Amino acid sequence: MDSTIAQKTWELENNILAVEAPDPSSDFIFYYDEVAQAMSLKAKPWANDPHFFKRVKISALALLKMVIHARSGGTIEVMGLMIGKTDGDAIIVMDAFALPVEGTETRVNAQADAYEYMVDYSQTNKQAGRLENVVGWYHSHPGYGCWLSGIDVSTQMLNQQFQEPFLAVVIDPTRTVSSGKVDIGAFRTYPEGYKPTDDPISEYQTIPLNKIEDFGVHCKQYYALNISYFKSSLDCHLLDLLWNKYWVNTLSSSPLLGNGDYVAGQLSDLAEKLEQAENHLTHSRIGPLGTSRKKVIKDILFNSVRQSK
Amino acid sequence: MASSSSSGLTFKLHPLVIVNISDHYTRVKSQLSLPPSLTSTSSAATSNNNNNNSNGGENNQNPPPRVYGCVIGVQRGRTVEIFNSFELIYDPSTRSLDRSFLEKKQELYKKVFPHFYVLGWYSTGSDAQESDMHFHKALMDINESPLYVLLNPAINPAQKDLPVTIYESELHVIDGVPQLIFVRSSYTIETVEAERISVDHVAHLKPSGGSAATQLAAQLTGIHSAIKMLNSRIRVLHQYLVGMQKGDIPCESSLLRQVSSLLRRLPAIESEKFQDDFLMEYNDTLLITYLAMFTNCSSTMNELVDKFNTTYDRHSRRGGRTAFI
């Protein structure tokens, strides 16, 4: 049939890894092996290698909860914790829950308030049969991209000293809704003074002017992990059936109407960047025409990340 | 159990609840039946699960475990919206519900979601049973008329409908004795935009973190499948109507009325105000696309000029051609 050929071509061109129909044995990821976990906690293979964890696997449930919580915060940053386990060089996130604190950018010790909640929640969870431990925290950056700010970096470094293994996840709910794709990033910081041997090329993302300095100063102190998702066979089945019901929502939602202000904000930010580039140019010395001037403009416009030592 | 409810409440169910219940069930099931690589060390691990019929090492030999939990949400007027859920500890043999646990969990969830309150409970299984009524009655002191959400975890590939049913309780007089029985209610699935996107994302496991091209492709595929769905449903309706006209299918007036009201609603948007607004939005979008194209163009031009200069620069030490032929 034509459509199958077209679909296969498209899948090939876009490197879509075919997800084999999950059989019940793939559900074993849900099994929590306490003995193996305790052993790996004792062995601590991550203590020697700052780049030990390379992958993150997030369950469907955790993703859903985190995105909904991030979106419900609107333009306020929200945060929560993630529960899961480790598996070799991968951290597996099974579930997430929200914390009743807001605004991590301004309150450095928001974590202290939330500890009581976290302890209560973990205890009740263990009673109800969820045996995993907390393996990380997530928070949202509404509208300004997935990266770690200065405060985030220091919080995460602290966490990685005392609560290993720990992971930081950032979600941008505004960009998610406007682009129709989940905007999420998982990070781990390097310990103080560690210089990464190879410089990974990170994917370019536009960051508003007022945040760009914060981004630039710290962007070398952490690295991003690959994120993949998993779901159980029952989840697969249910989600397939769910599609029968909510295709109406897909058609009826219009990203234009929902994100008018966000797009307008992005445009004005871009205009500001252009103006700044122009000013920068008039103040710099007038060197050979053409190349250097264009280079400066291009640099500021498209790669405005100023790196500190 | 009666077949339809008469309370007149409309129920809206969020996909998060469904995924929550499914996750709870999968967890409990996999803690029971160990992966084959660990059967040798099964004895230590089986003591960790809290279900009564523990019998590790063998898959699918025991009846699938039933999980219990609570659903929370909001009720506004006649609309009940179920947003979230959490697990509960219940012992079916002694029929005791762990109250302190429930209260603790309620407190925790109140802190994060201050607007939600307990609407009912959920469980897994294929059909509502008599014993469920005890749990139902136990919850009645928190909410006078709780809901019972039942998920059927059996995976049946031929199934077209979601195996989730919502039951309400009604007082019926049976054999002269007023009894509470479960009656089914219908529900719709309601999503917020963010929920829909993440459900879509996980349902089709699209490639994450792709370039703009893959993002666009993914979004267009989503819309394409939605339109395909719409098309197929309209076809079904069409065939049904043709069949009715020919006389193959007995005429059903209520259905005909619904179809005609749907059709009458179609040319709904022809007022002038709508046209104005629509054109304005359209112009805005075109303008922004134009701007984006402009920026792209200027960047490409810039690169072209750079390359030109590098190749044909007379003053550079690297040399190269001195004249552009």
PDB file of C-alpha atoms in Angstrom, chain A residues 133-307:
ATOM      1  CA  ASN A 133      13.881   6.106  46.286  1.00  0.00           C
ATOM      2  CA  VAL A 134      14.180   9.719  45.304  1.00  0.00           C
ATOM      3  CA  VAL A 135      16.653  10.014  42.449  1.00  0.00           C
ATOM      4  CA  GLY A 136      16.352  13.617  41.434  1.00  0.00           C
ATOM      5  CA  TRP A 137      14.466  16.840  41.247  1.00  0.00           C
ATOM      6  CA  TYR A 138      12.729  18.668  38.442  1.00  0.00           C
ATOM      7  CA  HIS A 139      11.674  22.251  37.991  1.00  0.00           C
ATOM      8  CA  SER A 140      10.263  24.411  35.250  1.00  0.00           C
ATOM      9  CA  HIS A 141      11.642  27.321  33.297  1.00  0.00           C
ATOM     10  CA  PRO A 142       8.477  28.736  31.786  1.00  0.00           C
ATOM     11  CA  GLY A 143       9.380  30.331  28.474  1.00  0.00           C
ATOM     12  CA  TYR A 144      13.124  30.502  28.722  1.00  0.00           C
ATOM     13  CA  GLY A 145      14.427  27.113  27.769  1.00  0.00           C
ATOM     14  CA  CYS A 146      15.939  24.027  29.385  1.00  0.00           C
ATOM     15  CA  TRP A 147      19.242  24.785  31.088  1.00  0.00           C
ATOM     16  CA  LEU A 148      20.541  25.180  34.617  1.00  0.00           C
ATOM     17  CA  SER A 149      20.780  28.649  36.109  1.00  0.00           C
ATOM     18  CA  GLY A 150      23.442  29.665  38.597  1.00  0.00           C
ATOM     19  CA  ILE A 151      21.319  28.804  41.610  1.00  0.00           C
ATOM     20  CA  ASP A 152      20.262  25.558  39.989  1.00  0.00           C
ATOM     21  CA  VAL A 153      23.878  24.613  39.400  1.00  0.00           C
ATOM     22  CA  SER A 154      24.854  25.250  43.002  1.00  0.00           C
ATOM     23  CA  THR A 155      21.808  23.371  44.298  1.00  0.00           C
ATOM     24  CA  GLN A 156      22.566  20.424  42.068  1.00  0.00           C
ATOM     25  CA  MET A 157      26.240  20.366  43.046  1.00  0.00           C
ATOM     26  CA  LEU A 158      25.170  20.237  46.672  1.00  0.00           C
ATOM     27  CA  ASN A 159      22.745  17.447  45.906  1.00  0.00           C
ATOM     28  CA  GLN A 160      25.354  15.486  44.073  1.00  0.00           C
ATOM     29  CA  GLN A 161      27.629  15.688  47.059  1.00  0.00           C
ATOM     30  CA  PHE A 162      25.153  14.439  49.613  1.00  0.00           C
ATOM     31  CA  GLN A 163      22.355  12.619  47.883  1.00  0.00           C
ATOM     32  CA  GLU A 164      23.957  10.682  45.115  1.00  0.00           C
ATOM     33  CA  PRO A 165      22.704   9.441  42.726  1.00  0.00           C
ATOM     34  CA  PHE A 166      20.785  12.573  41.882  1.00  0.00           C
ATOM     35  CA  LEU A 167      19.563  14.062  38.653  1.00  0.00           C
ATOM     36  CA  ALA A 168      18.298  17.503  37.638  1.00  0.00           C
ATOM     37  CA  VAL A 169      15.523  17.808  35.082  1.00  0.00           C
ATOM     38  CA  VAL A 170      14.239  21.048  33.606  1.00  0.00           C
ATOM     39  CA  ILE A 171      10.976  21.412  31.728  1.00  0.00           C
ATOM     40  CA  ASP A 172       9.756  24.395  29.732  1.00  0.00           C
ATOM     41  CA  PRO A 173       5.960  24.136  29.643  1.00  0.00           C
ATOM     42  CA  THR A 174       5.457  27.272  27.550  1.00  0.00           C
ATOM     43  CA  ARG A 175       7.698  26.073  24.765  1.00  0.00           C
ATOM     44  CA  THR A 176       6.166  22.627  25.016  1.00  0.00           C
ATOM     45  CA  VAL A 177       2.706  23.945  24.382  1.00  0.00           C
ATOM     46  CA  SER A 178       3.753  26.350  21.679  1.00  0.00           C
ATOM     47  CA  SER A 179       5.851  23.912  19.713  1.00  0.00           C
ATOM     48  CA  GLY A 180       3.707  20.850  20.329  1.00  0.00           C
ATOM     49  CA  LYS A 181       6.707  18.869  21.521  1.00  0.00           C
ATOM     50  CA  VAL A 182       7.823  18.210  25.056  1.00  0.00           C
ATOM     51  CA  ASP A 183      10.697  20.543  25.903  1.00  0.00           C
ATOM     52  CA  ILE A 184      12.727  18.747  28.546  1.00  0.00           C
ATOM     53  CA  GLY A 185      16.359  18.413  29.523  1.00  0.00           C
ATOM     54  CA  ALA A 186      18.220  16.239  32.048  1.00  0.00           C
ATOM     55  CA  PHE A 187      21.492  17.397  33.555  1.00  0.00           C
ATOM     56  CA  ARG A 188      24.213  16.487  35.967  1.00  0.00           C
ATOM     57  CA  THR A 189      26.838  18.909  37.174  1.00  0.00           C
ATOM     58  CA  TYR A 190      30.544  18.314  37.181  1.00  0.00           C
ATOM     59  CA  PRO A 191      32.236  18.527  40.564  1.00  0.00           C
ATOM     60  CA  GLU A 192      34.021  21.751  41.415  1.00  0.00           C
ATOM     61  CA  GLY A 193      37.081  22.333  39.318  1.00  0.00           C
ATOM     62  CA  TYR A 194      36.541  19.428  36.939  1.00  0.00           C
ATOM     63  CA  LYS A 195      37.139  20.261  33.304  1.00  0.00           C
ATOM     64  CA  PRO A 196      35.383  18.022  30.823  1.00  0.00           C
ATOM     65  CA  THR A 197      37.823  16.396  28.462  1.00  0.00           C
ATOM     66  CA  ASP A 198      35.686  16.679  25.366  1.00  0.00           C
ATOM     67  CA  ASP A 199      33.430  19.573  24.621  1.00  0.00           C
ATOM     68  CA  PRO A 200      30.012  18.219  23.703  1.00  0.00           C
ATOM     69  CA  ILE A 201      28.239  20.289  21.116  1.00  0.00           C
ATOM     70  CA  SER A 202      24.974  21.268  22.666  1.00  0.00           C
ATOM     71  CA  GLU A 203      21.896  21.917  20.616  1.00  0.00           C
ATOM     72  CA  TYR A 204      21.285  25.592  20.061  1.00  0.00           C
ATOM     73  CA  GLN A 205      18.279  27.096  21.786  1.00  0.00           C
ATOM     74  CA  THR A 206      17.181  30.713  21.945  1.00  0.00           C
ATOM     75  CA  ILE A 207      17.440  32.177  25.377  1.00  0.00           C
ATOM     76  CA  PRO A 208      15.945  35.527  26.299  1.00  0.00           C
ATOM     77  CA  LEU A 209      18.385  38.390  26.709  1.00  0.00           C
ATOM     78  CA  ASN A 210      17.804  38.866  30.390  1.00  0.00           C
ATOM     79  CA  LYS A 211      18.798  35.276  31.125  1.00  0.00           C
ATOM     80  CA  ILE A 212      21.607  34.860  28.689  1.00  0.00           C
ATOM     81  CA  GLU A 213      24.370  35.943  31.020  1.00  0.00           C
ATOM     82  CA  ASP A 214      23.324  33.475  33.666  1.00  0.00           C
ATOM     83  CA  PHE A 215      23.278  30.777  31.035  1.00  0.00           C
ATOM     84  CA  GLY A 216      26.660  31.638  29.599  1.00  0.00           C
ATOM     85  CA  VAL A 217      28.479  31.784  32.910  1.00  0.00           C
ATOM     86  CA  HIS A 218      27.475  28.313  33.981  1.00  0.00           C
ATOM     87  CA  CYS A 219      26.861  26.390  30.812  1.00  0.00           C
ATOM     88  CA  LYS A 220      30.145  24.526  31.036  1.00  0.00           C
ATOM     89  CA  GLN A 221      29.617  23.261  34.541  1.00  0.00           C
ATOM     90  CA  TYR A 222      27.114  20.591  33.674  1.00  0.00           C
ATOM     91  CA  TYR A 223      26.355  18.155  30.920  1.00  0.00           C
ATOM     92  CA  ALA A 224      23.142  16.939  29.396  1.00  0.00           C
ATOM     93  CA  LEU A 225      22.039  13.320  29.441  1.00  0.00           C
ATOM     94  CA  ASN A 226      20.109  11.499  26.748  1.00  0.00           C
ATOM     95  CA  ILE A 227      16.468  11.091  27.564  1.00  0.00           C
ATOM     96  CA  SER A 228      14.384   8.158  26.445  1.00  0.00           C
ATOM     97  CA  TYR A 229      10.914   7.142  27.508  1.00  0.00           C
ATOM     98  CA  PHE A 230       9.317   3.863  28.351  1.00  0.00           C
ATOM     99  CA  LYS A 231       5.866   2.631  29.123  1.00  0.00           C
ATOM    100  CA  SER A 232       4.341  -0.635  30.222  1.00  0.00           C
ATOM    101  CA  SER A 233       2.399  -2.870  27.895  1.00  0.00           C
ATOM    102  CA  LEU A 234      -0.833  -1.926  29.612  1.00  0.00           C
ATOM    103  CA  ASP A 235       0.059   1.747  29.197  1.00  0.00           C
ATOM    104  CA  CYS A 236       0.622   1.164  25.488  1.00  0.00           C
ATOM    105  CA  HIS A 237      -2.709  -0.503  25.110  1.00  0.00           C
ATOM    106  CA  LEU A 238      -4.556   2.171  27.051  1.00  0.00           C
ATOM    107  CA  LEU A 239      -2.849   5.023  25.265  1.00  0.00           C
ATOM    108  CA  ASP A 240      -3.721   3.541  21.900  1.00  0.00           C
ATOM    109  CA  LEU A 241      -7.336   3.359  22.920  1.00  0.00           C
ATOM    110  CA  LEU A 242      -7.183   6.836  24.382  1.00  0.00           C
ATOM    111  CA  TRP A 243      -6.226   8.185  21.005  1.00  0.00           C
ATOM    112  CA  ASN A 244      -9.670   7.160  19.803  1.00  0.00           C
ATOM    113  CA  LYS A 245     -11.141   9.638  22.175  1.00  0.00           C
ATOM    114  CA  TYR A 246      -8.914  12.639  22.161  1.00  0.00           C
ATOM    115  CA  TRP A 247      -8.154  13.112  18.501  1.00  0.00           C
ATOM    116  CA  VAL A 248     -10.860  15.733  18.684  1.00  0.00           C
ATOM    117  CA  ASN A 249      -8.749  17.740  21.102  1.00  0.00           C
ATOM    118  CA  THR A 250      -5.796  17.581  18.749  1.00  0.00           C
ATOM    119  CA  LEU A 251      -7.807  19.077  15.953  1.00  0.00           C
ATOM    120  CA  SER A 252      -9.567  21.646  18.067  1.00  0.00           C
ATOM    121  CA  SER A 253      -6.522  23.046  19.813  1.00  0.00           C
ATOM    122  CA  SER A 254      -4.823  25.864  18.019  1.00  0.00           C
ATOM    123  CA  PRO A 255      -1.270  26.665  19.071  1.00  0.00           C
ATOM    124  CA  LEU A 256      -1.641  30.165  17.618  1.00  0.00           C
ATOM    125  CA  LEU A 257      -4.365  31.256  19.941  1.00  0.00           C
ATOM    126  CA  GLY A 258      -2.831  29.665  22.981  1.00  0.00           C
ATOM    127  CA  ASN A 259       0.579  31.200  22.543  1.00  0.00           C
ATOM    128  CA  GLY A 260      -0.009  34.643  21.158  1.00  0.00           C
ATOM    129  CA  ASP A 261       1.750  36.421  24.010  1.00  0.00           C
ATOM    130  CA  TYR A 262       4.631  34.009  24.103  1.00  0.00           C
ATOM    131  CA  VAL A 263       5.387  34.486  20.417  1.00  0.00           C
ATOM    132  CA  ALA A 264       5.077  38.246  20.789  1.00  0.00           C
ATOM    133  CA  GLY A 265       7.482  38.098  23.718  1.00  0.00           C
ATOM    134  CA  GLN A 266       9.987  36.109  21.700  1.00  0.00           C
ATOM    135  CA  LEU A 267       9.781  38.613  18.849  1.00  0.00           C
ATOM    136  CA  SER A 268      10.410  41.595  21.103  1.00  0.00           C
ATOM    137  CA  ASP A 269      13.337  39.766  22.671  1.00  0.00           C
ATOM    138  CA  LEU A 270      14.797  39.158  19.231  1.00  0.00           C
ATOM    139  CA  ALA A 271      14.351  42.848  18.398  1.00  0.00           C
ATOM    140  CA  GLU A 272      16.256  43.753  21.538  1.00  0.00           C
ATOM    141  CA  LYS A 273      19.057  41.398  20.583  1.00  0.00           C
ATOM    142  CA  LEU A 274      19.271  43.028  17.161  1.00  0.00           C
ATOM    143  CA  GLU A 275      19.478  46.470  18.705  1.00  0.00           C
ATOM    144  CA  GLN A 276      22.168  45.357  21.073  1.00  0.00           C
ATOM    145  CA  ALA A 277      24.118  43.882  18.185  1.00  0.00           C
ATOM    146  CA  GLU A 278      23.870  47.158  16.319  1.00  0.00           C
ATOM    147  CA  ASN A 279      25.058  49.162  19.323  1.00  0.00           C
ATOM    148  CA  HIS A 280      27.928  46.793  19.864  1.00  0.00           C
ATOM    149  CA  LEU A 281      28.946  47.316  16.291  1.00  0.00           C
ATOM    150  CA  THR A 282      28.939  51.102  16.353  1.00  0.00           C
ATOM    151  CA  HIS A 283      31.150  51.059  19.422  1.00  0.00           C
ATOM    152  CA  SER A 284      33.685  48.633  18.067  1.00  0.00           C
ATOM    153  CA  ARG A 285      36.509  49.899  15.918  1.00  0.00           C
ATOM    154  CA  ILE A 286      35.800  50.159  12.252  1.00  0.00           C
ATOM    155  CA  GLY A 287      38.027  47.454  10.825  1.00  0.00           C
ATOM    156  CA  PRO A 288      38.100  46.011   7.323  1.00  0.00           C
ATOM    157  CA  LEU A 289      34.658  46.213   5.821  1.00  0.00           C
ATOM    158  CA  GLY A 290      32.478  43.282   5.256  1.00  0.00           C
ATOM    159  CA  THR A 291      33.752  40.170   6.899  1.00  0.00           C
ATOM    160  CA  SER A 292      34.541  41.192  10.436  1.00  0.00           C
ATOM    161  CA  ARG A 293      31.508  43.400  10.852  1.00  0.00           C
ATOM    162  CA  LYS A 294      29.220  40.764   9.492  1.00  0.00           C
ATOM    163  CA  LYS A 295      30.912  38.220  11.668  1.00  0.00           C
ATOM    164  CA  VAL A 296      30.273  40.304  14.737  1.00  0.00           C
ATOM    165  CA  ILE A 297      26.627  40.769  13.922  1.00  0.00           C
ATOM    166  CA  LYS A 298      26.158  37.120  13.120  1.00  0.00           C
ATOM    167  CA  ASP A 299      27.979  36.130  16.257  1.00  0.00           C
ATOM    168  CA  ILE A 300      25.834  38.222  18.522  1.00  0.00           C
ATOM    169  CA  LEU A 301      22.632  37.331  16.809  1.00  0.00           C
ATOM    170  CA  PHE A 302      22.936  33.620  16.501  1.00  0.00           C
ATOM    171  CA  ASN A 303      25.479  32.533  19.050  1.00  0.00           C
ATOM    172  CA  SER A 304      25.122  34.993  21.840  1.00  0.00           C
ATOM    173  CA  VAL A 305      26.667  32.928  24.543  1.00  0.00           C
ATOM    174  CA  ARG A 306      29.481  34.652  26.331  1.00  0.00           C
ATOM    175  CA  GLN A 307      31.681  32.138  28.024  1.00  0.00           C
TER     176      GLN A 307
END
